[in-house]
PDB file of C-alpha atoms and ligand atoms in Angstrom:
ATOM      1  CA  MET A   1      70.731 269.128 199.153  1.00  0.00           C
ATOM      2  CA  ASN A   2      70.226 271.151 195.977  1.00  0.00           C
ATOM      3  CA  TYR A   3      70.898 274.620 197.364  1.00  0.00           C
ATOM      4  CA  GLN A   4      70.944 276.203 193.928  1.00  0.00           C
ATOM      5  CA  GLU A   5      67.429 275.080 193.148  1.00  0.00           C
ATOM      6  CA  ILE A   6      66.280 276.272 196.561  1.00  0.00           C
ATOM      7  CA  ILE A   7      67.759 279.748 196.319  1.00  0.00           C
ATOM      8  CA  ASP A   8      66.528 280.173 192.738  1.00  0.00           C
ATOM      9  CA  ARG A   9      63.031 279.420 193.958  1.00  0.00           C
ATOM     10  CA  ILE A  10      63.459 281.814 196.896  1.00  0.00           C
ATOM     11  CA  GLU A  11      64.526 284.625 194.580  1.00  0.00           C
ATOM     12  CA  GLN A  12      61.471 284.148 192.402  1.00  0.00           C
ATOM     13  CA  GLU A  13      59.240 284.229 195.445  1.00  0.00           C
ATOM     14  CA  VAL A  14      60.698 287.243 197.180  1.00  0.00           C
ATOM     15  CA  GLN A  15      60.741 289.229 193.954  1.00  0.00           C
ATOM     16  CA  GLN A  16      56.928 289.015 193.946  1.00  0.00           C
ATOM     17  CA  GLU A  17      56.797 290.900 197.263  1.00  0.00           C
ATOM     18  CA  THR A  18      55.285 294.335 196.904  1.00  0.00           C
ATOM     19  CA  HIS A  19      55.899 295.446 200.469  1.00  0.00           C
ATOM     20  CA  ARG A  20      59.647 296.076 200.629  1.00  0.00           C
ATOM     21  CA  GLY A  21      60.064 298.577 203.453  1.00  0.00           C
ATOM     22  CA  LYS A  22      62.315 301.644 203.156  1.00  0.00           C
ATOM     23  CA  ALA A  23      66.051 302.176 202.708  1.00  0.00           C
ATOM     24  CA  ALA A  24      67.908 303.535 205.750  1.00  0.00           C
ATOM     25  CA  ASN A  25      67.112 307.201 205.245  1.00  0.00           C
ATOM     26  CA  TYR A  26      68.886 308.379 208.401  1.00  0.00           C
ATOM     27  CA  ILE A  27      72.171 307.735 206.595  1.00  0.00           C
ATOM     28  CA  PRO A  28      71.844 309.968 203.516  1.00  0.00           C
ATOM     29  CA  ALA A  29      74.335 307.928 201.464  1.00  0.00           C
ATOM     30  CA  LEU A  30      72.166 304.818 201.860  1.00  0.00           C
ATOM     31  CA  ALA A  31      68.794 306.463 201.286  1.00  0.00           C
ATOM     32  CA  LEU A  32      68.858 306.273 197.501  1.00  0.00           C
ATOM     33  CA  GLN A  33      69.427 302.557 197.183  1.00  0.00           C
ATOM     34  CA  ASP A  34      67.245 300.644 194.728  1.00  0.00           C
ATOM     35  CA  LEU A  35      64.654 298.560 196.595  1.00  0.00           C
ATOM     36  CA  GLY A  36      64.421 296.188 193.610  1.00  0.00           C
ATOM     37  CA  LYS A  37      67.834 294.733 194.345  1.00  0.00           C
ATOM     38  CA  PHE A  38      68.093 291.278 195.881  1.00  0.00           C
ATOM     39  CA  GLY A  39      70.944 288.820 196.236  1.00  0.00           C
ATOM     40  CA  MET A  40      71.628 285.646 198.157  1.00  0.00           C
ATOM     41  CA  ALA A  41      74.656 283.373 198.644  1.00  0.00           C
ATOM     42  CA  VAL A  42      75.363 280.102 200.411  1.00  0.00           C
ATOM     43  CA  HIS A  43      78.855 278.909 201.287  1.00  0.00           C
ATOM     44  CA  THR A  44      79.237 275.388 202.675  1.00  0.00           C
ATOM     45  CA  ILE A  45      82.027 274.139 204.933  1.00  0.00           C
ATOM     46  CA  ASP A  46      83.124 271.813 202.178  1.00  0.00           C
ATOM     47  CA  GLY A  47      83.807 274.839 199.994  1.00  0.00           C
ATOM     48  CA  GLN A  48      80.828 275.079 197.659  1.00  0.00           C
ATOM     49  CA  ASP A  49      79.276 278.399 196.668  1.00  0.00           C
ATOM     50  CA  PHE A  50      75.719 278.937 195.488  1.00  0.00           C
ATOM     51  CA  VAL A  51      74.583 282.380 194.330  1.00  0.00           C
ATOM     52  CA  VAL A  52      71.493 284.051 192.984  1.00  0.00           C
ATOM     53  CA  GLY A  53      70.509 287.601 191.946  1.00  0.00           C
ATOM     54  CA  ARG A  54      72.941 290.288 192.979  1.00  0.00           C
ATOM     55  CA  ALA A  55      74.957 288.018 195.252  1.00  0.00           C
ATOM     56  CA  GLU A  56      78.219 289.433 193.953  1.00  0.00           C
ATOM     57  CA  GLU A  57      77.315 293.107 194.156  1.00  0.00           C
ATOM     58  CA  SER A  58      78.901 294.782 197.155  1.00  0.00           C
ATOM     59  CA  PHE A  59      76.816 296.823 199.577  1.00  0.00           C
ATOM     60  CA  SER A  60      77.289 298.590 202.881  1.00  0.00           C
ATOM     61  CA  ILE A  61      77.447 295.845 205.517  1.00  0.00           C
ATOM     62  CA  GLN A  62      76.781 298.274 208.410  1.00  0.00           C
ATOM     63  CA  SER A  63      76.163 296.397 211.689  1.00  0.00           C
ATOM     64  CA  ILE A  64      77.266 293.060 210.268  1.00  0.00           C
ATOM     65  CA  ALA A  65      80.801 294.432 210.811  1.00  0.00           C
ATOM     66  CA  LYS A  66      80.164 294.163 214.561  1.00  0.00           C
ATOM     67  CA  VAL A  67      80.767 290.417 214.237  1.00  0.00           C
ATOM     68  CA  PHE A  68      84.237 291.036 212.809  1.00  0.00           C
ATOM     69  CA  THR A  69      85.254 293.532 215.483  1.00  0.00           C
ATOM     70  CA  LEU A  70      83.904 291.275 218.240  1.00  0.00           C
ATOM     71  CA  SER A  71      85.891 288.360 216.785  1.00  0.00           C
ATOM     72  CA  MET A  72      89.045 290.492 216.879  1.00  0.00           C
ATOM     73  CA  ALA A  73      88.303 291.485 220.486  1.00  0.00           C
ATOM     74  CA  MET A  74      87.731 287.843 221.500  1.00  0.00           C
ATOM     75  CA  GLN A  75      91.021 286.872 219.849  1.00  0.00           C
ATOM     76  CA  GLN A  76      92.813 289.552 221.861  1.00  0.00           C
ATOM     77  CA  PHE A  77      90.988 289.620 225.184  1.00  0.00           C
ATOM     78  CA  ASP A  78      88.944 286.405 225.336  1.00  0.00           C
ATOM     79  CA  GLU A  79      86.732 286.466 228.448  1.00  0.00           C
ATOM     80  CA  LEU A  80      87.904 289.923 229.527  1.00  0.00           C
ATOM     81  CA  VAL A  81      85.635 291.348 226.815  1.00  0.00           C
ATOM     82  CA  TRP A  82      82.676 290.700 229.129  1.00  0.00           C
ATOM     83  CA  LYS A  83      83.967 292.995 231.827  1.00  0.00           C
ATOM     84  CA  ARG A  84      83.057 295.976 229.678  1.00  0.00           C
ATOM     85  CA  VAL A  85      80.126 294.722 227.592  1.00  0.00           C
ATOM     86  CA  GLY A  86      77.152 292.552 228.564  1.00  0.00           C
ATOM     87  CA  LYS A  87      75.756 289.522 226.775  1.00  0.00           C
ATOM     88  CA  GLU A  88      72.043 290.016 227.276  1.00  0.00           C
ATOM     89  CA  PRO A  89      69.507 290.959 224.623  1.00  0.00           C
ATOM     90  CA  SER A  90      68.469 294.580 224.915  1.00  0.00           C
ATOM     91  CA  GLY A  91      64.899 294.578 223.644  1.00  0.00           C
ATOM     92  CA  THR A  92      65.576 298.119 222.447  1.00  0.00           C
ATOM     93  CA  ARG A  93      66.514 299.598 219.093  1.00  0.00           C
ATOM     94  CA  PHE A  94      70.090 299.149 217.932  1.00  0.00           C
ATOM     95  CA  ASN A  95      70.986 302.785 218.581  1.00  0.00           C
ATOM     96  CA  SER A  96      69.175 303.193 221.885  1.00  0.00           C
ATOM     97  CA  LEU A  97      70.684 305.184 224.737  1.00  0.00           C
ATOM     98  CA  VAL A  98      68.200 304.439 227.501  1.00  0.00           C
ATOM     99  CA  GLN A  99      69.700 301.406 229.242  1.00  0.00           C
ATOM    100  CA  LEU A 100      73.141 302.944 229.393  1.00  0.00           C
ATOM    101  CA  GLU A 101      72.068 305.490 231.988  1.00  0.00           C
ATOM    102  CA  TYR A 102      70.880 303.008 234.581  1.00  0.00           C
ATOM    103  CA  GLU A 103      73.423 300.339 233.664  1.00  0.00           C
ATOM    104  CA  SER A 104      76.364 302.690 234.242  1.00  0.00           C
ATOM    105  CA  GLY A 105      77.715 302.805 230.705  1.00  0.00           C
ATOM    106  CA  ILE A 106      78.004 299.012 230.260  1.00  0.00           C
ATOM    107  CA  PRO A 107      76.183 298.238 226.998  1.00  0.00           C
ATOM    108  CA  ARG A 108      73.848 295.242 227.046  1.00  0.00           C
ATOM    109  CA  ASN A 109      75.608 293.387 224.235  1.00  0.00           C
ATOM    110  CA  PRO A 110      78.304 293.831 221.563  1.00  0.00           C
ATOM    111  CA  PHE A 111      75.834 293.893 218.667  1.00  0.00           C
ATOM    112  CA  MET A 112      74.057 297.096 219.541  1.00  0.00           C
ATOM    113  CA  ASN A 113      75.804 300.328 218.609  1.00  0.00           C
ATOM    114  CA  ALA A 114      76.815 301.119 222.196  1.00  0.00           C
ATOM    115  CA  GLY A 115      78.407 297.695 222.580  1.00  0.00           C
ATOM    116  CA  ALA A 116      80.209 297.925 219.265  1.00  0.00           C
ATOM    117  CA  LEU A 117      81.662 301.297 220.279  1.00  0.00           C
ATOM    118  CA  VAL A 118      83.135 299.735 223.436  1.00  0.00           C
ATOM    119  CA  ILE A 119      84.472 296.749 221.453  1.00  0.00           C
ATOM    120  CA  THR A 120      86.075 299.142 218.978  1.00  0.00           C
ATOM    121  CA  ASP A 121      87.640 301.062 221.850  1.00  0.00           C
ATOM    122  CA  MET A 122      89.087 297.780 223.209  1.00  0.00           C
ATOM    123  CA  ILE A 123      90.771 296.726 220.001  1.00  0.00           C
ATOM    124  CA  LEU A 124      92.122 300.219 219.332  1.00  0.00           C
ATOM    125  CA  LYS A 125      94.548 299.480 222.149  1.00  0.00           C
ATOM    126  CA  ASN A 126      96.476 296.783 220.298  1.00  0.00           C
ATOM    127  CA  SER A 127      96.596 298.355 216.894  1.00  0.00           C
ATOM    128  CA  GLU A 128      98.606 301.171 215.366  1.00  0.00           C
ATOM    129  CA  ASN A 129      96.177 301.468 212.519  1.00  0.00           C
ATOM    130  CA  LEU A 130      92.946 299.684 213.333  1.00  0.00           C
ATOM    131  CA  LYS A 131      91.225 300.645 210.095  1.00  0.00           C
ATOM    132  CA  ASN A 132      93.991 298.879 208.154  1.00  0.00           C
ATOM    133  CA  ASP A 133      94.064 295.899 210.503  1.00  0.00           C
ATOM    134  CA  LEU A 134      90.313 295.427 210.332  1.00  0.00           C
ATOM    135  CA  LEU A 135      90.392 295.657 206.555  1.00  0.00           C
ATOM    136  CA  SER A 136      93.157 293.034 206.354  1.00  0.00           C
ATOM    137  CA  PHE A 137      91.224 290.767 208.725  1.00  0.00           C
ATOM    138  CA  VAL A 138      88.075 290.958 206.612  1.00  0.00           C
ATOM    139  CA  ARG A 139      89.915 290.701 203.289  1.00  0.00           C
ATOM    140  CA  GLY A 140      91.698 287.624 204.623  1.00  0.00           C
ATOM    141  CA  LEU A 141      88.464 285.964 205.751  1.00  0.00           C
ATOM    142  CA  SER A 142      86.826 286.530 202.350  1.00  0.00           C
ATOM    143  CA  ASP A 143      90.028 286.123 200.334  1.00  0.00           C
ATOM    144  CA  ASN A 144      89.060 289.281 198.490  1.00  0.00           C
ATOM    145  CA  GLN A 145      91.550 292.132 198.290  1.00  0.00           C
ATOM    146  CA  TYR A 146      88.955 294.396 196.686  1.00  0.00           C
ATOM    147  CA  ILE A 147      86.928 294.754 199.875  1.00  0.00           C
ATOM    148  CA  ALA A 148      87.159 298.390 200.959  1.00  0.00           C
ATOM    149  CA  TYR A 149      85.599 301.081 203.089  1.00  0.00           C
ATOM    150  CA  ASN A 150      83.110 303.327 201.352  1.00  0.00           C
ATOM    151  CA  GLU A 151      84.428 306.740 202.295  1.00  0.00           C
ATOM    152  CA  GLU A 152      81.249 308.461 201.154  1.00  0.00           C
ATOM    153  CA  VAL A 153      79.112 306.318 203.493  1.00  0.00           C
ATOM    154  CA  ALA A 154      81.580 306.810 206.363  1.00  0.00           C
ATOM    155  CA  ARG A 155      81.491 310.590 205.809  1.00  0.00           C
ATOM    156  CA  SER A 156      77.723 310.621 205.530  1.00  0.00           C
ATOM    157  CA  GLU A 157      77.424 308.804 208.877  1.00  0.00           C
ATOM    158  CA  LYS A 158      79.962 311.052 210.487  1.00  0.00           C
ATOM    159  CA  GLU A 159      78.019 314.122 209.409  1.00  0.00           C
ATOM    160  CA  THR A 160      74.663 312.832 210.603  1.00  0.00           C
ATOM    161  CA  GLY A 161      75.542 310.283 213.305  1.00  0.00           C
ATOM    162  CA  TYR A 162      74.284 312.373 216.223  1.00  0.00           C
ATOM    163  CA  ARG A 163      73.069 309.375 218.180  1.00  0.00           C
ATOM    164  CA  ASN A 164      76.343 307.519 217.803  1.00  0.00           C
ATOM    165  CA  VAL A 165      78.262 310.608 218.866  1.00  0.00           C
ATOM    166  CA  ALA A 166      75.958 310.888 221.876  1.00  0.00           C
ATOM    167  CA  LEU A 167      76.469 307.202 222.711  1.00  0.00           C
ATOM    168  CA  ALA A 168      80.261 307.465 222.564  1.00  0.00           C
ATOM    169  CA  ASN A 169      80.317 310.556 224.757  1.00  0.00           C
ATOM    170  CA  PHE A 170      77.839 309.068 227.187  1.00  0.00           C
ATOM    171  CA  ILE A 171      79.879 305.861 227.559  1.00  0.00           C
ATOM    172  CA  LYS A 172      83.022 307.957 227.965  1.00  0.00           C
ATOM    173  CA  SER A 173      81.355 309.846 230.813  1.00  0.00           C
ATOM    174  CA  PHE A 174      81.002 306.520 232.667  1.00  0.00           C
ATOM    175  CA  GLY A 175      84.681 305.728 232.082  1.00  0.00           C
ATOM    176  CA  ASN A 176      83.982 302.810 229.737  1.00  0.00           C
ATOM    177  CA  LEU A 177      85.921 304.253 226.772  1.00  0.00           C
ATOM    178  CA  ASN A 178      89.689 304.572 227.007  1.00  0.00           C
ATOM    179  CA  ASN A 179      90.238 306.422 223.759  1.00  0.00           C
ATOM    180  CA  LYS A 180      88.861 309.727 222.587  1.00  0.00           C
ATOM    181  CA  PRO A 181      85.226 309.410 221.415  1.00  0.00           C
ATOM    182  CA  GLU A 182      86.160 310.881 218.011  1.00  0.00           C
ATOM    183  CA  ASP A 183      88.852 308.238 217.446  1.00  0.00           C
ATOM    184  CA  VAL A 184      86.477 305.413 218.354  1.00  0.00           C
ATOM    185  CA  LEU A 185      83.741 306.910 216.169  1.00  0.00           C
ATOM    186  CA  ASP A 186      86.060 307.264 213.191  1.00  0.00           C
ATOM    187  CA  VAL A 187      86.795 303.520 213.230  1.00  0.00           C
ATOM    188  CA  TYR A 188      83.155 302.728 214.015  1.00  0.00           C
ATOM    189  CA  PHE A 189      81.819 304.709 211.040  1.00  0.00           C
ATOM    190  CA  HIS A 190      84.401 303.102 208.796  1.00  0.00           C
ATOM    191  CA  GLN A 191      83.614 299.568 209.931  1.00  0.00           C
ATOM    192  CA  CYS A 192      79.941 300.195 209.153  1.00  0.00           C
ATOM    193  CA  SER A 193      80.902 301.449 205.699  1.00  0.00           C
ATOM    194  CA  LEU A 194      82.677 298.230 204.664  1.00  0.00           C
ATOM    195  CA  GLN A 195      81.456 297.184 201.239  1.00  0.00           C
ATOM    196  CA  MET A 196      81.020 293.456 200.762  1.00  0.00           C
ATOM    197  CA  SER A 197      78.797 291.162 198.730  1.00  0.00           C
ATOM    198  CA  CYS A 198      76.600 288.290 199.914  1.00  0.00           C
ATOM    199  CA  LEU A 199      79.211 285.910 198.530  1.00  0.00           C
ATOM    200  CA  ASP A 200      82.015 287.661 200.483  1.00  0.00           C
ATOM    201  CA  LEU A 201      79.922 287.544 203.663  1.00  0.00           C
ATOM    202  CA  SER A 202      78.977 283.880 203.408  1.00  0.00           C
ATOM    203  CA  ARG A 203      82.613 282.955 202.828  1.00  0.00           C
ATOM    204  CA  ALA A 204      83.860 285.257 205.593  1.00  0.00           C
ATOM    205  CA  PHE A 205      81.402 283.856 208.157  1.00  0.00           C
ATOM    206  CA  ILE A 206      82.157 280.189 207.544  1.00  0.00           C
ATOM    207  CA  TYR A 207      84.434 279.961 210.607  1.00  0.00           C
ATOM    208  CA  LEU A 208      81.325 280.449 212.767  1.00  0.00           C
ATOM    209  CA  ALA A 209      79.771 277.351 211.201  1.00  0.00           C
ATOM    210  CA  ASN A 210      82.897 275.278 211.738  1.00  0.00           C
ATOM    211  CA  ARG A 211      84.033 275.635 215.353  1.00  0.00           C
ATOM    212  CA  GLY A 212      86.102 278.720 214.568  1.00  0.00           C
ATOM    213  CA  PHE A 213      88.131 277.268 211.705  1.00  0.00           C
ATOM    214  CA  SER A 214      87.595 278.801 208.291  1.00  0.00           C
ATOM    215  CA  THR A 215      87.725 276.105 205.660  1.00  0.00           C
ATOM    216  CA  PHE A 216      87.701 278.956 203.137  1.00  0.00           C
ATOM    217  CA  CYS A 217      90.826 280.867 204.215  1.00  0.00           C
ATOM    218  CA  HIS A 218      92.316 277.970 206.232  1.00  0.00           C
ATOM    219  CA  LYS A 219      92.630 279.853 209.498  1.00  0.00           C
ATOM    220  CA  GLN A 220      91.578 279.137 213.063  1.00  0.00           C
ATOM    221  CA  VAL A 221      89.855 282.479 213.675  1.00  0.00           C
ATOM    222  CA  LEU A 222      88.397 281.683 217.114  1.00  0.00           C
ATOM    223  CA  ASN A 223      88.624 278.584 219.248  1.00  0.00           C
ATOM    224  CA  PRO A 224      85.588 276.273 219.403  1.00  0.00           C
ATOM    225  CA  ARG A 225      84.486 277.592 222.782  1.00  0.00           C
ATOM    226  CA  GLN A 226      84.654 281.232 221.670  1.00  0.00           C
ATOM    227  CA  THR A 227      82.773 280.320 218.505  1.00  0.00           C
ATOM    228  CA  LYS A 228      80.000 278.624 220.434  1.00  0.00           C
ATOM    229  CA  ARG A 229      79.681 281.708 222.604  1.00  0.00           C
ATOM    230  CA  LEU A 230      79.716 284.195 219.764  1.00  0.00           C
ATOM    231  CA  ASN A 231      76.986 282.202 217.986  1.00  0.00           C
ATOM    232  CA  SER A 232      74.908 282.142 221.168  1.00  0.00           C
ATOM    233  CA  ILE A 233      75.094 285.917 221.410  1.00  0.00           C
ATOM    234  CA  LEU A 234      74.148 286.216 217.738  1.00  0.00           C
ATOM    235  CA  LEU A 235      71.094 284.106 218.451  1.00  0.00           C
ATOM    236  CA  THR A 236      70.033 286.274 221.370  1.00  0.00           C
ATOM    237  CA  SER A 237      71.158 289.725 220.126  1.00  0.00           C
ATOM    238  CA  GLY A 238      72.021 289.635 216.418  1.00  0.00           C
ATOM    239  CA  LEU A 239      68.825 291.276 215.192  1.00  0.00           C
ATOM    240  CA  TYR A 240      68.308 293.988 217.781  1.00  0.00           C
ATOM    241  CA  ASP A 241      64.793 294.172 219.188  1.00  0.00           C
ATOM    242  CA  ALA A 242      63.536 291.807 216.469  1.00  0.00           C
ATOM    243  CA  VAL A 243      65.663 288.901 217.583  1.00  0.00           C
ATOM    244  CA  GLY A 244      62.663 286.902 218.813  1.00  0.00           C
ATOM    245  CA  ASP A 245      60.884 287.268 215.492  1.00  0.00           C
ATOM    246  CA  PHE A 246      64.046 286.132 213.665  1.00  0.00           C
ATOM    247  CA  ALA A 247      64.490 283.141 215.987  1.00  0.00           C
ATOM    248  CA  TYR A 248      60.870 282.228 215.408  1.00  0.00           C
ATOM    249  CA  ARG A 249      60.858 282.655 211.642  1.00  0.00           C
ATOM    250  CA  VAL A 250      64.404 281.626 210.739  1.00  0.00           C
ATOM    251  CA  GLY A 251      65.774 279.834 213.811  1.00  0.00           C
ATOM    252  CA  LEU A 252      69.470 280.487 213.249  1.00  0.00           C
ATOM    253  CA  PRO A 253      72.204 282.688 214.758  1.00  0.00           C
ATOM    254  CA  GLY A 254      72.399 285.703 212.470  1.00  0.00           C
ATOM    255  CA  LYS A 255      73.407 289.337 212.094  1.00  0.00           C
ATOM    256  CA  SER A 256      71.738 292.114 210.172  1.00  0.00           C
ATOM    257  CA  GLY A 257      72.787 295.590 209.095  1.00  0.00           C
ATOM    258  CA  VAL A 258      70.876 298.669 207.966  1.00  0.00           C
ATOM    259  CA  GLY A 259      72.479 298.351 204.525  1.00  0.00           C
ATOM    260  CA  GLY A 260      69.926 295.537 204.048  1.00  0.00           C
ATOM    261  CA  GLY A 261      72.183 292.519 204.532  1.00  0.00           C
ATOM    262  CA  ILE A 262      71.610 289.578 206.874  1.00  0.00           C
ATOM    263  CA  VAL A 263      74.016 286.663 207.422  1.00  0.00           C
ATOM    264  CA  ALA A 264      73.085 283.461 209.250  1.00  0.00           C
ATOM    265  CA  ILE A 265      74.934 280.339 210.299  1.00  0.00           C
ATOM    266  CA  ILE A 266      73.976 276.685 210.262  1.00  0.00           C
ATOM    267  CA  PRO A 267      76.606 275.144 212.544  1.00  0.00           C
ATOM    268  CA  GLY A 268      78.436 272.242 210.960  1.00  0.00           C
ATOM    269  CA  GLN A 269      77.066 273.072 207.524  1.00  0.00           C
ATOM    270  CA  LEU A 270      77.075 276.518 206.001  1.00  0.00           C
ATOM    271  CA  ALA A 271      76.794 280.291 206.109  1.00  0.00           C
ATOM    272  CA  VAL A 272      73.996 281.957 204.157  1.00  0.00           C
ATOM    273  CA  SER A 273      73.471 285.626 203.412  1.00  0.00           C
ATOM    274  CA  ALA A 274      70.813 287.675 201.733  1.00  0.00           C
ATOM    275  CA  TRP A 275      70.605 291.344 200.806  1.00  0.00           C
ATOM    276  CA  SER A 276      67.955 293.808 199.766  1.00  0.00           C
ATOM    277  CA  PRO A 277      67.999 297.486 200.840  1.00  0.00           C
ATOM    278  CA  GLY A 278      64.366 297.900 201.998  1.00  0.00           C
ATOM    279  CA  LEU A 279      64.094 297.777 205.811  1.00  0.00           C
ATOM    280  CA  ASN A 280      61.275 297.186 208.270  1.00  0.00           C
ATOM    281  CA  GLU A 281      60.727 299.315 211.399  1.00  0.00           C
ATOM    282  CA  SER A 282      63.388 297.386 213.338  1.00  0.00           C
ATOM    283  CA  GLY A 283      66.030 298.167 210.710  1.00  0.00           C
ATOM    284  CA  ASN A 284      66.111 294.671 209.209  1.00  0.00           C
ATOM    285  CA  SER A 285      65.761 293.961 205.498  1.00  0.00           C
ATOM    286  CA  VAL A 286      62.246 292.820 204.602  1.00  0.00           C
ATOM    287  CA  LEU A 287      63.283 290.649 201.665  1.00  0.00           C
ATOM    288  CA  ALA A 288      66.451 289.252 203.269  1.00  0.00           C
ATOM    289  CA  LEU A 289      64.392 288.172 206.278  1.00  0.00           C
ATOM    290  CA  LYS A 290      61.822 286.558 204.043  1.00  0.00           C
ATOM    291  CA  ALA A 291      64.565 284.809 202.039  1.00  0.00           C
ATOM    292  CA  LEU A 292      66.210 283.344 205.145  1.00  0.00           C
ATOM    293  CA  GLU A 293      62.863 282.247 206.485  1.00  0.00           C
ATOM    294  CA  LEU A 294      62.162 280.427 203.220  1.00  0.00           C
ATOM    295  CA  PHE A 295      65.678 278.973 203.257  1.00  0.00           C
ATOM    296  CA  THR A 296      65.193 277.174 206.565  1.00  0.00           C
ATOM    297  CA  THR A 297      61.666 276.229 205.517  1.00  0.00           C
ATOM    298  CA  TYR A 298      62.665 274.692 202.177  1.00  0.00           C
ATOM    299  CA  THR A 299      65.867 273.041 203.367  1.00  0.00           C
ATOM    300  CA  GLY A 300      64.232 271.871 206.575  1.00  0.00           C
ATOM    301  CA  ILE A 301      67.480 272.548 208.434  1.00  0.00           C
ATOM    302  CA  SER A 302      67.744 274.578 211.602  1.00  0.00           C
ATOM    303  CA  VAL A 303      69.662 274.560 214.866  1.00  0.00           C
ATOM    304  CA  PHE A 304      66.556 273.374 216.658  1.00  0.00           C
TER     305      PHE A 304
HETATM  306  N1  LIG B 401      75.999 302.561 210.963  1.00  0.00           N
HETATM  307  C1  LIG B 401      74.745 302.234 211.540  1.00  0.00           C
HETATM  308  C2  LIG B 401      74.526 303.064 212.788  1.00  0.00           C
HETATM  309  O1  LIG B 401      75.433 303.195 213.545  1.00  0.00           O
HETATM  310  C3  LIG B 401      74.738 300.785 211.854  1.00  0.00           C
HETATM  311  C4  LIG B 401      73.456 300.354 212.464  1.00  0.00           C
HETATM  312  C5  LIG B 401      72.957 299.056 211.950  1.00  0.00           C
HETATM  313  O2  LIG B 401      73.321 298.516 210.922  1.00  0.00           O
HETATM  314  N2  LIG B 401      72.015 298.581 212.690  1.00  0.00           N
HETATM  315  O3  LIG B 401      73.486 303.598 213.042  1.00  0.00           O
END
């Protein structure tokens, strides 16, 4: 398959789009991003990279980081993770509080903010410095020592993250956080602020396309069973309340973030990511969605 030709064509097509949505203005540090930016990268399990546009420019990965923290939690706690977090789609926005009240502080899934806060709380237990450990984990997966937190974005979220603060306190009130809300939130805001490029993300996610073994960094990150499960939850919950639309248009397990990135997996073949800062009402990048839709259309490959 000539992936380079395909992604070159996709870039040309998406760049014609006039409707590009809006940058995430509820996080002031992200609001000023240039909506003209677009990048895309493919990494295959046999080690090939294909890039187009700004595929090597790093951006704020935001909720995509929830996949890394969940992977760490599955490594440490395996099935026990599901005692404190559900695995059902929520059908609500990523930062919604409503279900938590009647579901007694057990978030629906690990990919909504509430779920990610509980996952972060879990892995705080086994780490003296979780921010460092998470950074090493992600740098290792991407083999890129330059990956870093963006302190300005983390600060900006901390200053304005009223909903996340509410979520953490609310979950704590149900007894489903062991650590102090402010400690969990500090790691949470930092994980969202991780700066990575499309190329870093495609390389880092390759273990999910290869039964948990990264052919890029040569590590068994999760076992095959855990990998199958994580991918299933990505398919049902990776794009918040727009997961059905993504399944319909793209048909792959994937994860988005309000920085404008989306990563998707084709099991047994590759990881593909796209980035452009303009978001739709669900908080997903308009152009990245379009690019992934065209990718499965032009390649003809899908999990279905
Ligand atoms: N940092 C963002 C928030 O907590 C992450 C949300 C996202 O990417 N969907 O609101």
